[in-house]
Amino acid sequence: MRLSIRLLATVGSVVTIMGFTAGHAHASSTYVSVGDSAPSGIPFSGGDFTLNTSAEFLGFLNIHKAAVEAVEPSVVTAEISTLPGQGLTRTAVSLTNAVNGVWVDNSGAITGLSSIGGVTLVTHFADKLSHGGTLSITNLQIDFQSQRVYASITGDFRGVGTAEGYSPNGSYVPTTLNNFHLWSFTSYEGDLSAGIVPAPLSGPFTSAIPPFSLGNLAITQQGFDHVVSALKLYDLGTTTLQSVASYGSITTPVPEPASASLLLVGLLGVAAVTRNRANLKKQAISPL
C-alpha cells in the first residue's frame, strides 16, 4: 500500500521571514520578478521547482521521526508505504517551491532564480539522537554559475562553534540568517541559454522556466553546523547526519511531447522577436 500526502502550510506554524533581497546576482545579470519583462521584452510569468530528498536524508528524517512542514506557498508531498517489519514508513518526501524571479544575463540566458516559501523541520527528544529542535529553510536561491544554493535559515544557532554543537536546552532563541550558502551541487542538466519561456507556454508547462535538474546537493560545513545546532542533535544524531553525502536533487516539470513542440515554437518566436528588435535598432541608426 502506498499513500501520497500533500501537506499545506498553516498560518502561525513557522517563523515568517520578511525583507528578503536577492543578493547573489552577477554584475552583468538583471533580476526579473514575476510580472516584469526581461531585457528581451518577454514577460516572466513565474514557475516552480521541486526539491526531492535523497534516500540518505530521508533515512535521517525517518530515524529522528522528524516532522516536515511546508512554509506557504510551498507544498510538501510525502509518499508513505508499508514496509516489512517497519509498518507505515515515508519512502519519499519532496518540496515544491514557487519561483518569484530570475536573473538573466546580457544574452537572455537564465543564470539564477529565487523562490518564496520553504520548509520547517522539527525533531523531538530521542535518547542519544536529539533534544528536539526546529529549523526553517526558506527563500531558496539557485546560482547556476557558482553551482550554489542559498537560503534564509531560522533556528537557534547558539550551539555553532561550541563543544556541544547544539544550542542550549531549556530555551529557544531563534535567529534568521539570509542569503546563507547552504548547499552546493555537482551535477546539472538542462539548457537555460534560451531564457524565459513566453507566457502562452506557461499553461502546459506550469512554468516559464525551461526544464532543468540539479543533482548531488552537498551541505556546506557552515550549513551542517547550523543544522546540528538548530535541531539540537546529540552525538549519535550528528553521526547520522554526517552520513548524508547528498541531500537530494532539484528538478522542474518535464513537458509532455505535445508541450515540447509548443516550446520549440515558442523558442523560435523568441528568436524572431530578438532578430526583429535587432533589425529595428539597425534601421534606427542607419543614415537616410
mmCIF file of C-alpha atoms in Angstrom:
data_model
loop_
_atom_site.group_PDB
_atom_site.id
_atom_site.type_symbol
_atom_site.label_atom_id
_atom_site.label_comp_id
_atom_site.label_asym_id
_atom_site.label_seq_id
_atom_site.Cartn_x
_atom_site.Cartn_y
_atom_site.Cartn_z
ATOM 1 C CA MET A 1 0.000 0.000 0.000
ATOM 2 C CA ARG A 2 1.273 3.483 -0.844
ATOM 3 C CA LEU A 3 -0.291 6.773 0.111
ATOM 4 C CA SER A 4 0.538 10.242 -1.179
ATOM 5 C CA ILE A 5 0.024 13.111 1.255
ATOM 6 C CA ARG A 6 0.246 16.819 0.438
ATOM 7 C CA LEU A 7 0.955 18.993 3.442
ATOM 8 C CA LEU A 8 -0.001 22.652 3.119
ATOM 9 C CA ALA A 9 1.431 25.293 5.403
ATOM 10 C CA THR A 10 -0.725 26.602 8.238
ATOM 11 C CA VAL A 11 -0.659 30.183 9.467
ATOM 12 C CA GLY A 12 1.473 30.587 12.567
ATOM 13 C CA SER A 13 3.314 27.286 12.217
ATOM 14 C CA VAL A 14 6.586 28.874 11.140
ATOM 15 C CA VAL A 15 8.655 31.998 11.554
ATOM 16 C CA THR A 16 7.872 34.472 8.795
ATOM 17 C CA ILE A 17 10.934 35.987 7.176
ATOM 18 C CA MET A 18 10.407 39.465 5.788
ATOM 19 C CA GLY A 19 12.593 41.847 3.871
ATOM 20 C CA PHE A 20 14.264 39.236 1.658
ATOM 21 C CA THR A 21 16.505 40.688 -1.015
ATOM 22 C CA ALA A 22 18.234 38.814 -3.793
ATOM 23 C CA GLY A 23 21.929 39.204 -3.123
ATOM 24 C CA HIS A 24 23.794 36.852 -5.412
ATOM 25 C CA ALA A 25 23.206 38.164 -8.911
ATOM 26 C CA HIS A 26 26.239 38.692 -11.073
ATOM 27 C CA ALA A 27 27.098 42.218 -12.028
ATOM 28 C CA SER A 28 26.206 41.544 -15.663
ATOM 29 C CA SER A 29 22.826 39.965 -14.802
ATOM 30 C CA THR A 30 19.398 41.575 -14.500
ATOM 31 C CA TYR A 31 16.846 40.419 -11.919
ATOM 32 C CA VAL A 32 13.349 39.923 -13.349
ATOM 33 C CA SER A 33 10.411 39.494 -10.949
ATOM 34 C CA VAL A 34 7.126 37.769 -11.769
ATOM 35 C CA GLY A 35 5.049 40.165 -13.874
ATOM 36 C CA ASP A 36 8.078 42.109 -15.136
ATOM 37 C CA SER A 37 9.683 41.763 -18.546
ATOM 38 C CA ALA A 38 13.185 40.592 -19.343
ATOM 39 C CA PRO A 39 15.512 42.849 -21.384
ATOM 40 C CA SER A 40 14.336 40.866 -24.430
ATOM 41 C CA GLY A 41 10.813 42.144 -23.800
ATOM 42 C CA ILE A 42 9.398 38.756 -22.781
ATOM 43 C CA PRO A 43 7.316 38.935 -19.561
ATOM 44 C CA PHE A 44 8.141 36.474 -16.790
ATOM 45 C CA SER A 45 5.009 34.620 -15.642
ATOM 46 C CA GLY A 46 6.622 32.567 -12.857
ATOM 47 C CA GLY A 47 7.130 28.858 -12.336
ATOM 48 C CA ASP A 48 8.112 26.278 -9.770
ATOM 49 C CA PHE A 49 10.747 23.694 -8.932
ATOM 50 C CA THR A 50 10.806 20.626 -6.694
ATOM 51 C CA LEU A 51 13.431 19.603 -4.166
ATOM 52 C CA ASN A 52 13.452 15.798 -3.897
ATOM 53 C CA THR A 53 15.076 14.362 -0.762
ATOM 54 C CA SER A 54 17.728 11.700 -1.228
ATOM 55 C CA ALA A 55 17.374 8.232 0.300
ATOM 56 C CA GLU A 56 20.145 9.148 2.753
ATOM 57 C CA PHE A 57 18.482 12.322 4.009
ATOM 58 C CA LEU A 58 15.087 10.618 4.079
ATOM 59 C CA GLY A 59 16.691 7.949 6.275
ATOM 60 C CA PHE A 60 17.881 10.690 8.648
ATOM 61 C CA LEU A 61 14.372 12.173 8.804
ATOM 62 C CA ASN A 62 12.823 8.762 9.477
ATOM 63 C CA ILE A 63 15.335 7.822 12.187
ATOM 64 C CA HIS A 64 14.563 11.063 14.006
ATOM 65 C CA LYS A 65 10.840 10.861 13.194
ATOM 66 C CA ALA A 66 11.224 14.476 12.120
ATOM 67 C CA ALA A 67 8.165 16.432 11.051
ATOM 68 C CA VAL A 68 8.406 18.139 7.651
ATOM 69 C CA GLU A 69 6.069 21.155 7.429
ATOM 70 C CA ALA A 70 5.545 23.398 4.416
ATOM 71 C CA VAL A 71 6.049 27.155 4.641
ATOM 72 C CA GLU A 72 3.431 28.647 2.353
ATOM 73 C CA PRO A 73 3.080 28.883 -0.547
ATOM 74 C CA SER A 74 5.293 25.778 -0.819
ATOM 75 C CA VAL A 75 3.842 22.268 -0.770
ATOM 76 C CA VAL A 76 5.361 19.196 0.870
ATOM 77 C CA THR A 77 4.458 15.844 -0.687
ATOM 78 C CA ALA A 78 5.165 12.611 1.191
ATOM 79 C CA GLU A 79 4.781 9.051 -0.078
ATOM 80 C CA ILE A 80 4.054 6.503 2.627
ATOM 81 C CA SER A 81 4.403 2.764 2.128
ATOM 82 C CA THR A 82 4.002 -0.303 4.309
ATOM 83 C CA LEU A 83 7.408 -1.921 4.694
ATOM 84 C CA PRO A 84 8.048 -5.373 6.220
ATOM 85 C CA GLY A 85 8.906 -5.038 9.897
ATOM 86 C CA GLN A 86 8.544 -1.251 9.808
ATOM 87 C CA GLY A 87 4.871 -0.619 9.162
ATOM 88 C CA LEU A 88 3.931 2.710 7.606
ATOM 89 C CA THR A 89 7.117 4.470 6.548
ATOM 90 C CA ARG A 90 7.891 7.564 4.496
ATOM 91 C CA THR A 91 9.514 6.383 1.286
ATOM 92 C CA ALA A 92 9.740 9.766 -0.453
ATOM 93 C CA VAL A 93 9.464 13.418 0.543
ATOM 94 C CA SER A 94 9.579 16.384 -1.816
ATOM 95 C CA LEU A 95 9.141 20.148 -1.558
ATOM 96 C CA THR A 96 7.683 22.255 -4.385
ATOM 97 C CA ASN A 97 8.584 25.958 -4.310
ATOM 98 C CA ALA A 98 7.178 28.929 -6.218
ATOM 99 C CA VAL A 99 9.732 30.864 -8.272
ATOM 100 C CA ASN A 100 9.308 34.631 -7.806
ATOM 101 C CA GLY A 101 12.145 35.858 -10.006
ATOM 102 C CA VAL A 102 15.094 35.004 -12.231
ATOM 103 C CA TRP A 103 18.431 36.529 -13.157
ATOM 104 C CA VAL A 104 19.191 36.829 -16.876
ATOM 105 C CA ASP A 105 22.464 37.861 -18.475
ATOM 106 C CA ASN A 106 23.004 40.128 -21.474
ATOM 107 C CA SER A 107 22.245 37.272 -23.882
ATOM 108 C CA GLY A 108 18.936 36.497 -22.150
ATOM 109 C CA ALA A 109 20.145 33.226 -20.576
ATOM 110 C CA ILE A 110 18.889 32.425 -17.078
ATOM 111 C CA THR A 111 21.811 32.467 -14.624
ATOM 112 C CA GLY A 112 19.885 32.101 -11.369
ATOM 113 C CA LEU A 113 16.471 32.070 -9.755
ATOM 114 C CA SER A 114 14.839 32.874 -6.434
ATOM 115 C CA SER A 115 11.788 31.423 -4.709
ATOM 116 C CA ILE A 116 9.401 32.026 -1.834
ATOM 117 C CA GLY A 117 8.128 29.600 0.780
ATOM 118 C CA GLY A 118 10.123 26.662 2.072
ATOM 119 C CA VAL A 119 10.076 24.017 4.783
ATOM 120 C CA THR A 120 10.338 23.632 8.563
ATOM 121 C CA LEU A 121 11.978 20.548 10.106
ATOM 122 C CA VAL A 122 11.008 19.613 13.656
ATOM 123 C CA THR A 123 12.767 16.948 15.736
ATOM 124 C CA HIS A 124 11.597 15.685 19.120
ATOM 125 C CA PHE A 125 13.505 14.396 22.097
ATOM 126 C CA ALA A 126 15.043 10.986 21.441
ATOM 127 C CA ASP A 127 17.718 9.402 23.637
ATOM 128 C CA LYS A 128 21.212 9.831 22.115
ATOM 129 C CA LEU A 129 19.728 11.388 18.973
ATOM 130 C CA SER A 130 18.276 14.804 19.729
ATOM 131 C CA HIS A 131 16.921 17.029 22.460
ATOM 132 C CA GLY A 132 14.364 18.299 19.959
ATOM 133 C CA GLY A 133 14.641 21.407 17.820
ATOM 134 C CA THR A 134 13.302 23.398 14.873
ATOM 135 C CA LEU A 135 14.873 24.610 11.628
ATOM 136 C CA SER A 136 13.162 26.614 8.866
ATOM 137 C CA ILE A 137 14.706 26.747 5.375
ATOM 138 C CA THR A 138 13.050 29.319 3.115
ATOM 139 C CA ASN A 139 13.588 31.636 0.141
ATOM 140 C CA LEU A 140 15.845 29.269 -1.800
ATOM 141 C CA GLN A 141 18.072 30.878 -4.427
ATOM 142 C CA ILE A 142 19.883 28.890 -7.097
ATOM 143 C CA ASP A 143 23.052 30.326 -8.636
ATOM 144 C CA PHE A 144 23.748 28.248 -11.726
ATOM 145 C CA GLN A 145 27.126 29.877 -12.368
ATOM 146 C CA SER A 146 28.665 29.206 -8.946
ATOM 147 C CA GLN A 147 26.645 25.978 -8.522
ATOM 148 C CA ARG A 148 25.404 27.085 -5.122
ATOM 149 C CA VAL A 149 22.041 27.092 -3.344
ATOM 150 C CA TYR A 150 21.402 29.913 -0.878
ATOM 151 C CA ALA A 151 18.561 30.176 1.644
ATOM 152 C CA SER A 152 17.166 32.039 4.608
ATOM 153 C CA ILE A 153 17.515 29.768 7.647
ATOM 154 C CA THR A 154 15.806 30.277 11.011
ATOM 155 C CA GLY A 155 16.659 28.419 14.205
ATOM 156 C CA ASP A 156 18.530 28.525 17.490
ATOM 157 C CA PHE A 157 22.150 28.688 16.344
ATOM 158 C CA ARG A 158 23.821 29.324 19.711
ATOM 159 C CA GLY A 159 25.474 25.908 19.523
ATOM 160 C CA VAL A 160 27.538 26.767 16.432
ATOM 161 C CA GLY A 161 31.225 26.872 17.380
ATOM 162 C CA THR A 162 30.711 25.298 20.813
ATOM 163 C CA ALA A 163 31.983 21.956 22.093
ATOM 164 C CA GLU A 164 28.445 20.525 22.275
ATOM 165 C CA GLY A 165 27.481 21.710 18.815
ATOM 166 C CA TYR A 166 23.787 22.075 19.691
ATOM 167 C CA SER A 167 22.000 25.077 21.202
ATOM 168 C CA PRO A 168 21.357 25.141 24.988
ATOM 169 C CA ASN A 169 18.429 23.103 26.256
ATOM 170 C CA GLY A 170 15.554 24.688 28.106
ATOM 171 C CA SER A 171 15.392 27.835 25.971
ATOM 172 C CA TYR A 172 14.789 28.833 22.377
ATOM 173 C CA VAL A 173 16.428 31.927 20.868
ATOM 174 C CA PRO A 174 15.767 31.923 17.116
ATOM 175 C CA THR A 175 17.885 33.831 14.613
ATOM 176 C CA THR A 176 17.310 34.314 10.884
ATOM 177 C CA LEU A 177 20.290 34.281 8.515
ATOM 178 C CA ASN A 178 19.515 35.471 4.988
ATOM 179 C CA ASN A 179 21.420 34.605 1.798
ATOM 180 C CA PHE A 180 23.073 31.701 3.609
ATOM 181 C CA HIS A 181 25.169 29.328 1.451
ATOM 182 C CA LEU A 182 23.511 26.045 2.441
ATOM 183 C CA TRP A 183 24.261 23.586 -0.386
ATOM 184 C CA SER A 184 26.426 23.196 -3.467
ATOM 185 C CA PHE A 185 25.552 20.948 -6.421
ATOM 186 C CA THR A 186 27.910 18.992 -8.635
ATOM 187 C CA SER A 187 25.674 17.847 -11.488
ATOM 188 C CA TYR A 188 23.422 19.829 -13.798
ATOM 189 C CA GLU A 189 21.229 19.002 -16.794
ATOM 190 C CA GLY A 190 19.212 21.366 -18.932
ATOM 191 C CA ASP A 191 19.628 24.327 -21.251
ATOM 192 C CA LEU A 192 18.724 27.722 -19.822
ATOM 193 C CA SER A 193 20.511 29.671 -22.563
ATOM 194 C CA ALA A 194 17.219 30.330 -24.370
ATOM 195 C CA GLY A 195 15.982 32.244 -21.339
ATOM 196 C CA ILE A 196 12.402 32.826 -20.217
ATOM 197 C CA VAL A 197 9.654 30.846 -21.955
ATOM 198 C CA PRO A 198 6.899 33.121 -23.379
ATOM 199 C CA ALA A 199 3.723 33.378 -21.284
ATOM 200 C CA PRO A 200 1.436 31.370 -23.657
ATOM 201 C CA LEU A 201 3.530 28.302 -22.849
ATOM 202 C CA SER A 202 3.222 28.692 -19.084
ATOM 203 C CA GLY A 203 -0.064 26.737 -19.120
ATOM 204 C CA PRO A 204 1.129 23.391 -20.490
ATOM 205 C CA PHE A 205 4.480 23.852 -18.774
ATOM 206 C CA THR A 206 3.175 25.297 -15.478
ATOM 207 C CA SER A 207 6.469 27.194 -15.646
ATOM 208 C CA ALA A 208 8.113 29.969 -17.641
ATOM 209 C CA ILE A 209 11.488 28.323 -16.985
ATOM 210 C CA PRO A 210 12.932 25.686 -19.349
ATOM 211 C CA PRO A 211 13.248 22.223 -17.719
ATOM 212 C CA PHE A 212 16.412 21.571 -15.708
ATOM 213 C CA SER A 213 17.671 19.284 -12.949
ATOM 214 C CA LEU A 214 20.397 19.687 -10.320
ATOM 215 C CA GLY A 215 21.901 16.712 -8.516
ATOM 216 C CA ASN A 216 24.102 15.827 -5.558
ATOM 217 C CA LEU A 217 23.138 18.621 -3.174
ATOM 218 C CA ALA A 218 26.023 18.630 -0.690
ATOM 219 C CA ILE A 219 25.741 20.661 2.507
ATOM 220 C CA THR A 220 28.431 23.184 3.392
ATOM 221 C CA GLN A 221 30.341 22.867 6.669
ATOM 222 C CA GLN A 222 28.651 26.013 7.981
ATOM 223 C CA GLY A 223 25.314 24.625 6.901
ATOM 224 C CA PHE A 224 25.993 21.350 8.705
ATOM 225 C CA ASP A 225 26.968 23.161 11.924
ATOM 226 C CA HIS A 226 23.811 25.283 11.864
ATOM 227 C CA VAL A 227 21.562 22.260 11.242
ATOM 228 C CA VAL A 228 23.142 20.403 14.174
ATOM 229 C CA SER A 229 22.629 23.413 16.446
ATOM 230 C CA ALA A 230 19.033 24.148 15.419
ATOM 231 C CA LEU A 231 17.842 20.522 15.599
ATOM 232 C CA LYS A 232 19.815 20.058 18.856
ATOM 233 C CA LEU A 233 21.451 16.838 17.704
ATOM 234 C CA TYR A 234 23.386 14.706 20.182
ATOM 235 C CA ASP A 235 26.458 12.684 19.148
ATOM 236 C CA LEU A 236 24.512 9.830 17.534
ATOM 237 C CA GLY A 237 22.185 12.269 15.770
ATOM 238 C CA THR A 238 25.175 14.211 14.461
ATOM 239 C CA THR A 239 26.726 10.973 13.205
ATOM 240 C CA THR A 240 23.566 10.069 11.276
ATOM 241 C CA LEU A 241 23.615 13.497 9.625
ATOM 242 C CA GLN A 242 27.313 13.149 8.756
ATOM 243 C CA SER A 243 26.462 10.005 6.772
ATOM 244 C CA VAL A 244 24.297 12.049 4.379
ATOM 245 C CA ALA A 245 26.503 12.725 1.343
ATOM 246 C CA SER A 246 23.728 14.133 -0.842
ATOM 247 C CA TYR A 247 20.574 15.850 0.389
ATOM 248 C CA GLY A 248 18.774 15.287 -2.883
ATOM 249 C CA SER A 249 18.073 16.950 -6.221
ATOM 250 C CA ILE A 250 16.149 19.882 -7.653
ATOM 251 C CA THR A 251 14.006 19.439 -10.755
ATOM 252 C CA THR A 252 11.445 21.333 -12.825
ATOM 253 C CA PRO A 253 8.449 19.839 -14.646
ATOM 254 C CA VAL A 254 9.401 17.970 -17.820
ATOM 255 C CA PRO A 255 6.981 18.760 -20.679
ATOM 256 C CA GLU A 256 4.909 16.140 -22.452
ATOM 257 C CA PRO A 257 5.728 15.617 -26.167
ATOM 258 C CA ALA A 258 2.902 17.951 -27.226
ATOM 259 C CA SER A 259 4.135 20.640 -24.872
ATOM 260 C CA ALA A 260 7.694 20.137 -26.082
ATOM 261 C CA SER A 261 6.597 21.017 -29.614
ATOM 262 C CA LEU A 262 4.922 24.146 -28.243
ATOM 263 C CA LEU A 263 8.172 25.037 -26.504
ATOM 264 C CA LEU A 264 10.040 24.772 -29.804
ATOM 265 C CA VAL A 265 7.511 27.084 -31.427
ATOM 266 C CA GLY A 266 7.856 29.489 -28.516
ATOM 267 C CA LEU A 267 11.643 29.494 -28.649
ATOM 268 C CA LEU A 268 11.528 30.145 -32.383
ATOM 269 C CA GLY A 269 9.220 33.048 -31.596
ATOM 270 C CA VAL A 270 11.727 34.366 -29.073
ATOM 271 C CA ALA A 271 14.452 34.221 -31.701
ATOM 272 C CA ALA A 272 12.226 36.039 -34.174
ATOM 273 C CA VAL A 273 11.393 38.793 -31.674
ATOM 274 C CA THR A 274 15.070 39.238 -30.831
ATOM 275 C CA ARG A 275 16.021 39.344 -34.515
ATOM 276 C CA ASN A 276 13.296 41.895 -35.295
ATOM 277 C CA ARG A 277 14.406 44.105 -32.405
ATOM 278 C CA ALA A 278 17.967 43.985 -33.689
ATOM 279 C CA ASN A 279 16.799 44.922 -37.206
ATOM 280 C CA LEU A 280 14.756 47.848 -35.879
ATOM 281 C CA LYS A 281 17.807 49.139 -33.994
ATOM 282 C CA LYS A 282 19.892 48.947 -37.193
ATOM 283 C CA GLN A 283 17.228 50.843 -39.117
ATOM 284 C CA ALA A 284 17.049 53.486 -36.388
ATOM 285 C CA ILE A 285 20.766 54.241 -36.611
ATOM 286 C CA SER A 286 21.211 53.866 -40.386
ATOM 287 C CA PRO A 287 21.728 57.133 -42.367
ATOM 288 C CA LEU A 288 18.859 58.441 -44.503
#
